[in-house]
C-alpha atoms as an extended CHARMM CRD file, in Angstrom:
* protein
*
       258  EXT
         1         1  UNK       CA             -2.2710000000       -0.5420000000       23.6660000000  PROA      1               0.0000000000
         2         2  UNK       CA             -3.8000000000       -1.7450000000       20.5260000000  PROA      2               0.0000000000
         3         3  UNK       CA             -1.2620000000       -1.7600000000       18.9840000000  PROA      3               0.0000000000
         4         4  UNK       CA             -1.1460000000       -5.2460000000       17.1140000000  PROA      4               0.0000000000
         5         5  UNK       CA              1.8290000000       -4.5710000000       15.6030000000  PROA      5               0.0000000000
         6         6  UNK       CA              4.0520000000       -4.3020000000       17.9980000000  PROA      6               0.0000000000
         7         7  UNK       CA              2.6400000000       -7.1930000000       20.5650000000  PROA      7               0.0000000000
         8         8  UNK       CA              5.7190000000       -9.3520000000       21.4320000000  PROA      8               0.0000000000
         9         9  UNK       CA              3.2480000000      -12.6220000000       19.8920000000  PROA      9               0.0000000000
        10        10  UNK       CA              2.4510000000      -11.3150000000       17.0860000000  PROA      10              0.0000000000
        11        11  UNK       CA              1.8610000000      -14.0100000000       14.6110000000  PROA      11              0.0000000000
        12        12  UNK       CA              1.6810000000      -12.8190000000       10.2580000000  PROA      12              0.0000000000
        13        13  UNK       CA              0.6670000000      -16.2670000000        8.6300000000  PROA      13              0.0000000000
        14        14  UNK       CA              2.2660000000      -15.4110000000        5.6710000000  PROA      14              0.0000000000
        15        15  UNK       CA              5.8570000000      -13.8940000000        7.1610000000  PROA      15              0.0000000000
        16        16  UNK       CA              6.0990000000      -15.2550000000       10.4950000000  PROA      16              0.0000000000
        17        17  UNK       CA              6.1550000000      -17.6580000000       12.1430000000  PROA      17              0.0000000000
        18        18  UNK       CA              4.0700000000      -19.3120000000        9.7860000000  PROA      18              0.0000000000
        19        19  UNK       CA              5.8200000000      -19.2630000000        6.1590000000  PROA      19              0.0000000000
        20        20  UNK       CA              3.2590000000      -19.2000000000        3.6280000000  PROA      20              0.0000000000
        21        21  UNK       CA             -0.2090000000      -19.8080000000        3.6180000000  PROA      21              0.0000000000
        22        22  UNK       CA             -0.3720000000      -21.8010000000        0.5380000000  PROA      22              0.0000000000
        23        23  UNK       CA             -2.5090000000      -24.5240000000        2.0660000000  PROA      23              0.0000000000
        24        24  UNK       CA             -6.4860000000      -25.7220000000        2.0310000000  PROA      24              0.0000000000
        25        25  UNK       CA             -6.9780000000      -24.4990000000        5.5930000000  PROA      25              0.0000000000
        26        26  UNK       CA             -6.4450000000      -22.1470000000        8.1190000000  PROA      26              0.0000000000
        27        27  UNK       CA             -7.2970000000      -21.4890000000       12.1130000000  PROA      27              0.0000000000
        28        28  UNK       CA             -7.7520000000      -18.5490000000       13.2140000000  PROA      28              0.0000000000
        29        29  UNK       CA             -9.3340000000      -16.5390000000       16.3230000000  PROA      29              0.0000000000
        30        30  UNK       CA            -12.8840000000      -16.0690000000       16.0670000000  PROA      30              0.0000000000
        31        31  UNK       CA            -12.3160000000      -12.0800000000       16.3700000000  PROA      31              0.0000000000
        32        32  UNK       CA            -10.2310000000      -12.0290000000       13.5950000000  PROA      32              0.0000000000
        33        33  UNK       CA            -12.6720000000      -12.6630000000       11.4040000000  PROA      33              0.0000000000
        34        34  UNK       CA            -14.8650000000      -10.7360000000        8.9210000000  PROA      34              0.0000000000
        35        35  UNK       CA            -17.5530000000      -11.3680000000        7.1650000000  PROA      35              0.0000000000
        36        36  UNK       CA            -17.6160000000      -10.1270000000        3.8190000000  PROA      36              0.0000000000
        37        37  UNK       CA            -20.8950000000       -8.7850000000        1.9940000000  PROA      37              0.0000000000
        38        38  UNK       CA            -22.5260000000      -10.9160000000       -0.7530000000  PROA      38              0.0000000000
        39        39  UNK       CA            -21.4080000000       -8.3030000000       -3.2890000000  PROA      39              0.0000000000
        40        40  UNK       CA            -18.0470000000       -8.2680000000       -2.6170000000  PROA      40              0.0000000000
        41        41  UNK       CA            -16.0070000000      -11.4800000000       -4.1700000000  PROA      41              0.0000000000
        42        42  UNK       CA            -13.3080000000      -13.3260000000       -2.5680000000  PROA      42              0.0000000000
        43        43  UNK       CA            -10.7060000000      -11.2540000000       -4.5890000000  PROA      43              0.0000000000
        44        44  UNK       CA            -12.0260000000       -8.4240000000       -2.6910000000  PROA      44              0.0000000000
        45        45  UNK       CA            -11.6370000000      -10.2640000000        0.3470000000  PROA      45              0.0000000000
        46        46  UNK       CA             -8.0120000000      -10.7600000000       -0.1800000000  PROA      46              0.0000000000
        47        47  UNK       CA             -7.1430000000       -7.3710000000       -1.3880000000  PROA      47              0.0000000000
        48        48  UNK       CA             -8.4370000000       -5.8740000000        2.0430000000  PROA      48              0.0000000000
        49        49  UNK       CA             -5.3420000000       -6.6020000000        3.3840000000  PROA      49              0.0000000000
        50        50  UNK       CA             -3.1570000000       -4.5660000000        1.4210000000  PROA      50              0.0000000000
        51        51  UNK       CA             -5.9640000000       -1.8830000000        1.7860000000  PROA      51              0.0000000000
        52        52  UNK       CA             -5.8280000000       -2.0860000000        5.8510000000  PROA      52              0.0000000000
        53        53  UNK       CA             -2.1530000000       -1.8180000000        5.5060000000  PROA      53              0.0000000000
        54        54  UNK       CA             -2.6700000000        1.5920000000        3.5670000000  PROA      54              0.0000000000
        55        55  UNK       CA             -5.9170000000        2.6540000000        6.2300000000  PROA      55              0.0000000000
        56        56  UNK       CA             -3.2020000000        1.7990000000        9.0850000000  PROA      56              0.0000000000
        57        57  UNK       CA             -0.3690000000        4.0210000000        7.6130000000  PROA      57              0.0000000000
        58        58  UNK       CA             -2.1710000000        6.4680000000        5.9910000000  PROA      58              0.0000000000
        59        59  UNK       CA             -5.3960000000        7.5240000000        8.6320000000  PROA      59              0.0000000000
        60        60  UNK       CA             -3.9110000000        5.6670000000       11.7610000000  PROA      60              0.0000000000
        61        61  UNK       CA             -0.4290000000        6.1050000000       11.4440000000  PROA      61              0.0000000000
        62        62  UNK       CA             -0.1780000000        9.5500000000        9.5770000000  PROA      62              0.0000000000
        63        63  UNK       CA             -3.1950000000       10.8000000000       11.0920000000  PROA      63              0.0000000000
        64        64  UNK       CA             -3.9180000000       12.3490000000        7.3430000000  PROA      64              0.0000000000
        65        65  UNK       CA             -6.8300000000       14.7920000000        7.9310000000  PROA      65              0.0000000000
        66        66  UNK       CA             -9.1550000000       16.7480000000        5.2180000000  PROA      66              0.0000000000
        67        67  UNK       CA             -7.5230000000       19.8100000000        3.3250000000  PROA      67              0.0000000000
        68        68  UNK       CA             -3.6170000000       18.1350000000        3.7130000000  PROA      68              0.0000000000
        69        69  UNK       CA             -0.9460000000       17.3880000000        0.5560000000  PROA      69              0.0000000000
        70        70  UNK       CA              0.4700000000       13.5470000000        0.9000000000  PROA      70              0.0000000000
        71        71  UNK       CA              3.3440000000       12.7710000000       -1.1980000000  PROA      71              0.0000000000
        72        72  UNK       CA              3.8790000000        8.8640000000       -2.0290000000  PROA      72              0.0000000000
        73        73  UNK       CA              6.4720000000        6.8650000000       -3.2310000000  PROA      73              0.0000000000
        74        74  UNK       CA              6.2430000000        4.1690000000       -4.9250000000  PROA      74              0.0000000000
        75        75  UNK       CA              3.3060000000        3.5900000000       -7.0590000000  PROA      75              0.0000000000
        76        76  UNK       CA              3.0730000000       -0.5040000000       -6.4580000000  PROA      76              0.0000000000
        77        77  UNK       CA             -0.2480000000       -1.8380000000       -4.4940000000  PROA      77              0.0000000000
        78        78  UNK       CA              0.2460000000       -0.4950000000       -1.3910000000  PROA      78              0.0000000000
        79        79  UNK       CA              1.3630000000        3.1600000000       -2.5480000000  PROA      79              0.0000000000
        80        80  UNK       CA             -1.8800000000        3.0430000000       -5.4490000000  PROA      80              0.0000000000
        81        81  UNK       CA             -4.1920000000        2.0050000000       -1.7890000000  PROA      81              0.0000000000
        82        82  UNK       CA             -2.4960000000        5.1720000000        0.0250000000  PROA      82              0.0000000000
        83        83  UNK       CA             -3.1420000000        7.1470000000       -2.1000000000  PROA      83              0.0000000000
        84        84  UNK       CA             -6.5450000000        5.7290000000       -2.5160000000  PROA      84              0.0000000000
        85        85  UNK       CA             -7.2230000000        6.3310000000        1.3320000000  PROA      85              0.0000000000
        86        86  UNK       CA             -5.6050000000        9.8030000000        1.2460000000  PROA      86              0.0000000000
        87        87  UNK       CA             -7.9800000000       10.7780000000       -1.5690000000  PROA      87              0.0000000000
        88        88  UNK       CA            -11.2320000000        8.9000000000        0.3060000000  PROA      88              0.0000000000
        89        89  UNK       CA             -9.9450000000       11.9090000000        3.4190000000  PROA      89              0.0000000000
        90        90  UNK       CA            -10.0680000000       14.6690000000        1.4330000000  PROA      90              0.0000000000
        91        91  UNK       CA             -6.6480000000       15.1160000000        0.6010000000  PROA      91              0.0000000000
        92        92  UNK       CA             -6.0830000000       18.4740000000       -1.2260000000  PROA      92              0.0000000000
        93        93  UNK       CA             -3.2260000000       17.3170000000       -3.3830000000  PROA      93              0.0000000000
        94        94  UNK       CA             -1.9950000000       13.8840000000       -3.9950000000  PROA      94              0.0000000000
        95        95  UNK       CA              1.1680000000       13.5380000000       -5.6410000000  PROA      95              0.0000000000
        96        96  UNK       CA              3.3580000000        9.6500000000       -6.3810000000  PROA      96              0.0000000000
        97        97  UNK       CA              6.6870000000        9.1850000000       -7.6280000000  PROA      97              0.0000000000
        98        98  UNK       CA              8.3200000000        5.8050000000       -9.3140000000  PROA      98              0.0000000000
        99        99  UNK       CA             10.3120000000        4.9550000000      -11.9460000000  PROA      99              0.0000000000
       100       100  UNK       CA              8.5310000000        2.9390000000      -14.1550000000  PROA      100             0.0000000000
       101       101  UNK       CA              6.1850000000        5.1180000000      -16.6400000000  PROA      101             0.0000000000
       102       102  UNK       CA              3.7130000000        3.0870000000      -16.9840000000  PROA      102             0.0000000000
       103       103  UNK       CA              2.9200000000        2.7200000000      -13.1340000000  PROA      103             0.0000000000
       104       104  UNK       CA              2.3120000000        6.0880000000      -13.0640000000  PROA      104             0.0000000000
       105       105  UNK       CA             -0.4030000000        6.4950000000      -15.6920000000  PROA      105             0.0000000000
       106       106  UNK       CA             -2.3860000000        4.1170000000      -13.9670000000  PROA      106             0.0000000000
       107       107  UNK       CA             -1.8130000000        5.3330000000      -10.5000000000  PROA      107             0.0000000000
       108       108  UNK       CA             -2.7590000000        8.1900000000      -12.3470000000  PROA      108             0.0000000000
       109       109  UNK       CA             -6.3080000000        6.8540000000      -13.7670000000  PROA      109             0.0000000000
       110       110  UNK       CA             -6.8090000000        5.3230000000      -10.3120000000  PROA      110             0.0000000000
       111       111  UNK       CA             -6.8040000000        8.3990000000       -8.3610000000  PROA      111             0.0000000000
       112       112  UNK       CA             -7.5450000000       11.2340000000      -10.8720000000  PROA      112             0.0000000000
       113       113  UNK       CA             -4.6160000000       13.0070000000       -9.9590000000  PROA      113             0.0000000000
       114       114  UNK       CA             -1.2230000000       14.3070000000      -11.2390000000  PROA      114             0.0000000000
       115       115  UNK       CA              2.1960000000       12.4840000000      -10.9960000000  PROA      115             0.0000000000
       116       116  UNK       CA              5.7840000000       13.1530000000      -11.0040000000  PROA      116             0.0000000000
       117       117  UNK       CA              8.6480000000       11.6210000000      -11.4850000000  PROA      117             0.0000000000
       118       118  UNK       CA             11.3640000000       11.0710000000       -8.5760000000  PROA      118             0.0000000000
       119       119  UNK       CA             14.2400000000       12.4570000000      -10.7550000000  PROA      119             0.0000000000
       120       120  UNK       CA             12.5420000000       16.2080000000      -10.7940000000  PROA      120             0.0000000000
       121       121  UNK       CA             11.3770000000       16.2480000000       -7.4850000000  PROA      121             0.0000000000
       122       122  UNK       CA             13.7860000000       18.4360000000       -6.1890000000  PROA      122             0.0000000000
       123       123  UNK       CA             14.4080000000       20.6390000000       -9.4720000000  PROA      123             0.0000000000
       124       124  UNK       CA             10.9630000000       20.8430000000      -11.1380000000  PROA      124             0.0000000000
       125       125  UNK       CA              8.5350000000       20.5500000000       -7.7800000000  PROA      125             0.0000000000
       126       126  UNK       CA             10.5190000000       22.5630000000       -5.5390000000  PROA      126             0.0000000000
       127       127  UNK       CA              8.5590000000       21.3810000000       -2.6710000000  PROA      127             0.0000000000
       128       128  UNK       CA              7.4180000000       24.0370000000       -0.0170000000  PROA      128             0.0000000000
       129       129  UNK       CA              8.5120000000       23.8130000000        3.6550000000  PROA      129             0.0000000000
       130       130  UNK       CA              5.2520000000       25.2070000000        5.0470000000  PROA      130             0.0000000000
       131       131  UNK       CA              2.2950000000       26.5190000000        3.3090000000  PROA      131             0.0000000000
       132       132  UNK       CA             -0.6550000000       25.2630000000        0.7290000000  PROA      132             0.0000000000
       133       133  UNK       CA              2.2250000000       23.7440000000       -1.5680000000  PROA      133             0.0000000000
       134       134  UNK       CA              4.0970000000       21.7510000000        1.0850000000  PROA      134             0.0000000000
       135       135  UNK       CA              3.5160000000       17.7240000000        1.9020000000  PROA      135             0.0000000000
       136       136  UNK       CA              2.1060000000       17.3790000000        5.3590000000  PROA      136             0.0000000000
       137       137  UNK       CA              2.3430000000       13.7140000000        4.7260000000  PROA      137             0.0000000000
       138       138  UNK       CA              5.0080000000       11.5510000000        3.0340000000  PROA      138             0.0000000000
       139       139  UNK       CA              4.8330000000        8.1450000000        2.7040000000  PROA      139             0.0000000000
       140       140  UNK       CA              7.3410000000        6.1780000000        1.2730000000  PROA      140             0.0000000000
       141       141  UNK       CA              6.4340000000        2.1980000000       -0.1440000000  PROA      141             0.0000000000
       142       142  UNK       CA              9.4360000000        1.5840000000       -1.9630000000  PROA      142             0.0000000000
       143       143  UNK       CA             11.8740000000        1.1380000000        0.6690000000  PROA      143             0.0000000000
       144       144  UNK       CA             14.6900000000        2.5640000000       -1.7030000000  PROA      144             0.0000000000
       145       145  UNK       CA             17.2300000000        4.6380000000        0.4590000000  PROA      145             0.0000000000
       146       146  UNK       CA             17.1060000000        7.5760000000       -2.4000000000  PROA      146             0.0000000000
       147       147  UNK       CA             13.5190000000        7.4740000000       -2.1640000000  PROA      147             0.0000000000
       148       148  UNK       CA             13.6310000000        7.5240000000        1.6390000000  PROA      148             0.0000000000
       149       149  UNK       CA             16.0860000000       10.8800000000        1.5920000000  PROA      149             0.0000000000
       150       150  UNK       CA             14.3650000000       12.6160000000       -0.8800000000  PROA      150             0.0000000000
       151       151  UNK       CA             11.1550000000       11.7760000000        1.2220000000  PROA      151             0.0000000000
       152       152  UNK       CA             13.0910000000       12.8340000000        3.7170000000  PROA      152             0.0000000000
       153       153  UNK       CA             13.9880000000       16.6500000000        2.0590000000  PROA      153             0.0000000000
       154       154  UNK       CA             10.4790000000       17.1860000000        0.7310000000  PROA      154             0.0000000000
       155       155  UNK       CA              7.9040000000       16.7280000000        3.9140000000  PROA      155             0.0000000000
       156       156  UNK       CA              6.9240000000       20.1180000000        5.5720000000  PROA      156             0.0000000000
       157       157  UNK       CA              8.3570000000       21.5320000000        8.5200000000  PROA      157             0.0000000000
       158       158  UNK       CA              6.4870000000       19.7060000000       11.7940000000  PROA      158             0.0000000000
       159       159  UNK       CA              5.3270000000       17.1370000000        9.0360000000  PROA      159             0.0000000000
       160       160  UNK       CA              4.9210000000       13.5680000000        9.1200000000  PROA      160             0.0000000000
       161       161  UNK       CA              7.2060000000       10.8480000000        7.0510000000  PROA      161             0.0000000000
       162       162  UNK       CA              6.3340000000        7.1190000000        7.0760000000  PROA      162             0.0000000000
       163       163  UNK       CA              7.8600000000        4.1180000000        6.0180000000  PROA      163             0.0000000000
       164       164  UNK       CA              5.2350000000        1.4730000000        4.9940000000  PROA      164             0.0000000000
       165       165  UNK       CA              6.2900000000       -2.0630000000        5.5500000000  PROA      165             0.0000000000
       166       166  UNK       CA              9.6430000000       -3.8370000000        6.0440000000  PROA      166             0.0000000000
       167       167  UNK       CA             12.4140000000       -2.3230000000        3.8960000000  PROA      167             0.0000000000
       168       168  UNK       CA             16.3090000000       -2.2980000000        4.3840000000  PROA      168             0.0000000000
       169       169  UNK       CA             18.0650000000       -2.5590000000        8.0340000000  PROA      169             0.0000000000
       170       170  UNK       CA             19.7420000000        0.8680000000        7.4010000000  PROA      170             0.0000000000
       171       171  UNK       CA             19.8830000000        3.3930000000        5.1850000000  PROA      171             0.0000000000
       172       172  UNK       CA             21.7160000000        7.1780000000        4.9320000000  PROA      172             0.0000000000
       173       173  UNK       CA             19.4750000000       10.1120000000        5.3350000000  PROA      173             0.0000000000
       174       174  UNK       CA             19.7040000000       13.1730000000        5.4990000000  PROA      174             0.0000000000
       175       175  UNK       CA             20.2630000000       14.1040000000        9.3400000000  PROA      175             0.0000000000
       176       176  UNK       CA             20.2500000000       17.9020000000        9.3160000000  PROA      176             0.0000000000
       177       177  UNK       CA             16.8780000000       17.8620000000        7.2110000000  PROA      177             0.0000000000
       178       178  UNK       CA             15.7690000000       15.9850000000       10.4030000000  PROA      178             0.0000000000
       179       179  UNK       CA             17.2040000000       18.1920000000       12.9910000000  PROA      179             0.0000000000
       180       180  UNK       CA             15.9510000000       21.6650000000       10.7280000000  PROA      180             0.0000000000
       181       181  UNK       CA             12.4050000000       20.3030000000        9.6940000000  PROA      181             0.0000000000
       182       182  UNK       CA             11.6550000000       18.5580000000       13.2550000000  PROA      182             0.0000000000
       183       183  UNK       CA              9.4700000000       15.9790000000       11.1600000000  PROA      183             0.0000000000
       184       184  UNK       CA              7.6000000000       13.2300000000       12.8960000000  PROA      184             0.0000000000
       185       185  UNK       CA              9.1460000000       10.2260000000       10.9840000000  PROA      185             0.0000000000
       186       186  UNK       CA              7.5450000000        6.9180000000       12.1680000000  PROA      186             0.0000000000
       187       187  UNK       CA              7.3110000000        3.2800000000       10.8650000000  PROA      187             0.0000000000
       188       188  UNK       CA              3.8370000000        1.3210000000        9.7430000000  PROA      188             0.0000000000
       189       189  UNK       CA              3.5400000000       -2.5330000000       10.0790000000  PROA      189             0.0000000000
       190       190  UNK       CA              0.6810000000       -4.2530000000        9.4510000000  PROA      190             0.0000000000
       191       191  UNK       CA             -2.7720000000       -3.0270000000       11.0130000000  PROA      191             0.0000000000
       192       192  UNK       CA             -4.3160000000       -2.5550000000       14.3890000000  PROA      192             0.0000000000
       193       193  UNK       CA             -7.7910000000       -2.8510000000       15.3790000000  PROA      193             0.0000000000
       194       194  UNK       CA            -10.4510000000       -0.8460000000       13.5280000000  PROA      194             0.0000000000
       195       195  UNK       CA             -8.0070000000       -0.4780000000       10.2780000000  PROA      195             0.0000000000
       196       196  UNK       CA             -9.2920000000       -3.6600000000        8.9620000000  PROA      196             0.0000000000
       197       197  UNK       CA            -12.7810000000       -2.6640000000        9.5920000000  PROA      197             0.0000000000
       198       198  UNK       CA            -12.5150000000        0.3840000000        7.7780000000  PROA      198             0.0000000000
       199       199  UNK       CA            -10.7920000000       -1.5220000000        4.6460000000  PROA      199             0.0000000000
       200       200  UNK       CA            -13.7580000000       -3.1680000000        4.5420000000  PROA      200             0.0000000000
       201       201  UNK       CA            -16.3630000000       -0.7470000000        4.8730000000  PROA      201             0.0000000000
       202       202  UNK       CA            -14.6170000000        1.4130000000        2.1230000000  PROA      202             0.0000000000
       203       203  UNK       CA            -14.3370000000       -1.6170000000        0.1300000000  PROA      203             0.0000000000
       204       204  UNK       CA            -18.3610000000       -2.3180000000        0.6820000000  PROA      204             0.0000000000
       205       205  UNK       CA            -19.4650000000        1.1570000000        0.0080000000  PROA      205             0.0000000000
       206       206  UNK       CA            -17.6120000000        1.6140000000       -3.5160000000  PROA      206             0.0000000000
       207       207  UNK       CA            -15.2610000000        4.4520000000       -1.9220000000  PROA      207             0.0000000000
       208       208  UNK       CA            -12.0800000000        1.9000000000       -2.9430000000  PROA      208             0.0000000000
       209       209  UNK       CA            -12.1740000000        0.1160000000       -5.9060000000  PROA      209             0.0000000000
       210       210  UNK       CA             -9.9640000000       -2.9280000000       -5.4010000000  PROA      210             0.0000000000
       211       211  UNK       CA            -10.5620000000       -4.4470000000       -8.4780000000  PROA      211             0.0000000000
       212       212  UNK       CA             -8.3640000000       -2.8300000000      -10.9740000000  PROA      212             0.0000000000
       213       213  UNK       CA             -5.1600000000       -3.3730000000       -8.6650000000  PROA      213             0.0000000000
       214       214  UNK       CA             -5.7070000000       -7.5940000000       -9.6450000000  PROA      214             0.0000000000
       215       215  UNK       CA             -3.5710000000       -7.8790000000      -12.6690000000  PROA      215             0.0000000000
       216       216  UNK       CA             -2.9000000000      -11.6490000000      -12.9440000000  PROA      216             0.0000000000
       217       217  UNK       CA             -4.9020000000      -14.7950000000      -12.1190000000  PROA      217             0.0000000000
       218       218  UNK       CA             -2.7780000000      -17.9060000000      -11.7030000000  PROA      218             0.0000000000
       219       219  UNK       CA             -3.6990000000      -21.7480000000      -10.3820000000  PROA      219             0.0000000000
       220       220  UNK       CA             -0.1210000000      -22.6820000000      -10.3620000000  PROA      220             0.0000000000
       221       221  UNK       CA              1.7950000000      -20.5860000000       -7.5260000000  PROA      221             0.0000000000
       222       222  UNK       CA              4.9750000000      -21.2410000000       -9.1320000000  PROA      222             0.0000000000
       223       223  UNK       CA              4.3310000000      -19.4810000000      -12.0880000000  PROA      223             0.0000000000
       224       224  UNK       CA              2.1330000000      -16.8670000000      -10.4230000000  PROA      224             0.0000000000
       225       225  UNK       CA              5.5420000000      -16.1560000000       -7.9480000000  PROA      225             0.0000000000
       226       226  UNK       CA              7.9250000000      -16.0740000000      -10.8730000000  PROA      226             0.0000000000
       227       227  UNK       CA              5.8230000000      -13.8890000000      -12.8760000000  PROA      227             0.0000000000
       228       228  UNK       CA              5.4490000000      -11.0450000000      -10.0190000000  PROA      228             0.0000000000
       229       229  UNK       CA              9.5820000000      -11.2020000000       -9.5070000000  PROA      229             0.0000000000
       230       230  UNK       CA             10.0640000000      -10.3320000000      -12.8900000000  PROA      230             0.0000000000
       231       231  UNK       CA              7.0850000000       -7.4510000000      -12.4460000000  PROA      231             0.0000000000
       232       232  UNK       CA              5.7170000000       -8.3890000000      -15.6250000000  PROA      232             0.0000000000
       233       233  UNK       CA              4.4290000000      -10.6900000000      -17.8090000000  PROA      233             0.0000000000
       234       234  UNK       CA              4.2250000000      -11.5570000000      -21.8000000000  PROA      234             0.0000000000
       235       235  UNK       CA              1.0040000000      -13.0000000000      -23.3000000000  PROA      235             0.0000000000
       236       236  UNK       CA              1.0740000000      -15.1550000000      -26.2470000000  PROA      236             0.0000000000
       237       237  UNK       CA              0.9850000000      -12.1420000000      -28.7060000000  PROA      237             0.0000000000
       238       238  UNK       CA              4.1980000000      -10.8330000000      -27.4280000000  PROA      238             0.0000000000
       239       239  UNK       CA              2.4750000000       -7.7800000000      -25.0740000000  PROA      239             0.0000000000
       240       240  UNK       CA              3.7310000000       -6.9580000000      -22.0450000000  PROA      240             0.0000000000
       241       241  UNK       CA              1.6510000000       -6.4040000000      -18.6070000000  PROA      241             0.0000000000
       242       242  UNK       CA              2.6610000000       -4.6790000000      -16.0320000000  PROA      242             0.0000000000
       243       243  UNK       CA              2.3990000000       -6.8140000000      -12.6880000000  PROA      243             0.0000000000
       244       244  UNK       CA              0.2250000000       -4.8820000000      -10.0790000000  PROA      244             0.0000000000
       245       245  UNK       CA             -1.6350000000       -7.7820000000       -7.9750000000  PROA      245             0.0000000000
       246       246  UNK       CA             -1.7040000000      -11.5840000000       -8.4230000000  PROA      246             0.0000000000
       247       247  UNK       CA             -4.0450000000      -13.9370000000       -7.4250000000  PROA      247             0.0000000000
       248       248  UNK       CA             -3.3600000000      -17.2480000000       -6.6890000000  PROA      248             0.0000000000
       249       249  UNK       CA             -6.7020000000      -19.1830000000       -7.1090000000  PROA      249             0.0000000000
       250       250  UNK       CA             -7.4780000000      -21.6190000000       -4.6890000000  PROA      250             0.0000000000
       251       251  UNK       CA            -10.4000000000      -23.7940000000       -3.8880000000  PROA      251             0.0000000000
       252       252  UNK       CA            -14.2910000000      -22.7400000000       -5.3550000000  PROA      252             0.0000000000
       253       253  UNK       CA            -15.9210000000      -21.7170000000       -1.8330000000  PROA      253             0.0000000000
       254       254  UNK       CA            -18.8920000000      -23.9000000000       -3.1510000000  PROA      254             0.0000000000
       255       255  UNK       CA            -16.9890000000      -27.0630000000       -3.4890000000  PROA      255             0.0000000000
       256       256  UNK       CA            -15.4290000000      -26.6380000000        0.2940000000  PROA      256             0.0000000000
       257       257  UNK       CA            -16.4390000000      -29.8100000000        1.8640000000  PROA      257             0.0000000000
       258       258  UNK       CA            -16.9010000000      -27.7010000000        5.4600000000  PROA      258             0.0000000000
């Protein structure tokens, strides 16, 4: 089928069966690998995951075409790199929604489009059922069950919702928006084949800049884990940063003893 995803051996180093990948060396299949152009850095190499995640929900998943609205919530990596892809397609509107202010103005900056907050969604958008003003895709990164039903209440009629990545068993939604709006409402895990080569070919041609997403550098994992649970960090003259990526440094390719 393709679909990697869902293949009954399916193997995430980093989830399972293999928990973590914090380690000197890995094995992996020959096919599974990519080579990445001389002016692309091994930072970029790591953020094309999170971007083939977005390609895979977003183009492959959502089937987002040229012209279309996408609404996204959750303005953390993976909702900034849908967005990113949806804008790459010719999206006609993009629109995000979180809570925290200042993850908006840079979703924001990294886009070049508008955002709103989840609280006036339903008052101040009004979102259309059909038409120019209505979300033929909604996408949903947060994993929040309020985000999920207003998600939910907001995609077109005949539209398409989808959940990015694993979230909560269950949640509550809204049942009769389901049964009135006959929605397409679908799941995204990980990537299938050709998502990860277009990651990397947007990546290569400058389409997706990955580079502003990496927000902290750590060599001590530790500090680099406890630092992205508490989604922020203070430097040493009392400023905050907002955690977007981190990078856990590991060996200089040039010292690799291969």
């Amino acid at each position: 089928m393709g679909l990697d995803g869902l293949c009954e051996s399916l193997i995430v180093v980093f989830a399972f069966p293999i928990d973590g990948t914090l380690q000197r060396y890995h094995s992996y299949p020959f096919d599974k690998l990519y080579t990445l152009p001389d002016h692309l850095t091994l930072e970029d190499g790591a953020m094309l995951e999170p971007l083939s995640v977005a390609v895979h929900a977003v183009s492959n998943v959502g089937q987002f075409r040229h012209g279309r609205n996408v609404l996204v919530f959750g303005a953390g990596p993976v909702g900034r790199l849908c967005m990113a892809i949806a804008r790459v397609l010719g999206a006609m509107e993009i629109v995000v929604a979180d809570i925290i202010a200042s993850r908006l103005e840079f979703a924001k900056q990294y886009c070049c489009y508008g955002n709103r907050v989840v609280e006036l969604m339903r008052n101040t958008i009004g979102p259309k059922e059909r038409g120019p003003k209505s979300f033929d895709l909604v996408i949903d990164a947060t994993g929040a069950e309020t985000c999920i039903q207003i998600a939910l209440s907001a995609v077109k009629l005949g539209g398409t919702f989808v959940r990015v990545g694993i979230g909560p068993e269950s949640v509550q939604i809204p049942i009769t928006a389901l049964i009135a709006k006959q929605p397409k409402v679908t799941g995204s895990i990980v990537y299938c084949p050709g998502d990860y080569q277009l990651a990397l070919a947007l990546a290569s041609s400058g389409k997706v800049d990955l580079k502003p997403l990496v927000t902290h550098r750590f060599e001590d994992a530790v500090t680099a884990f406890e630092v992205t649970r508490a989604g922020k960090s203070i430097d040493e003259r009392g400023q905050t940063k907002d955690v977007i990526k981190t990078i856990i440094s590991g060996p200089d390719v040039n010292t690799l003893d291969l």
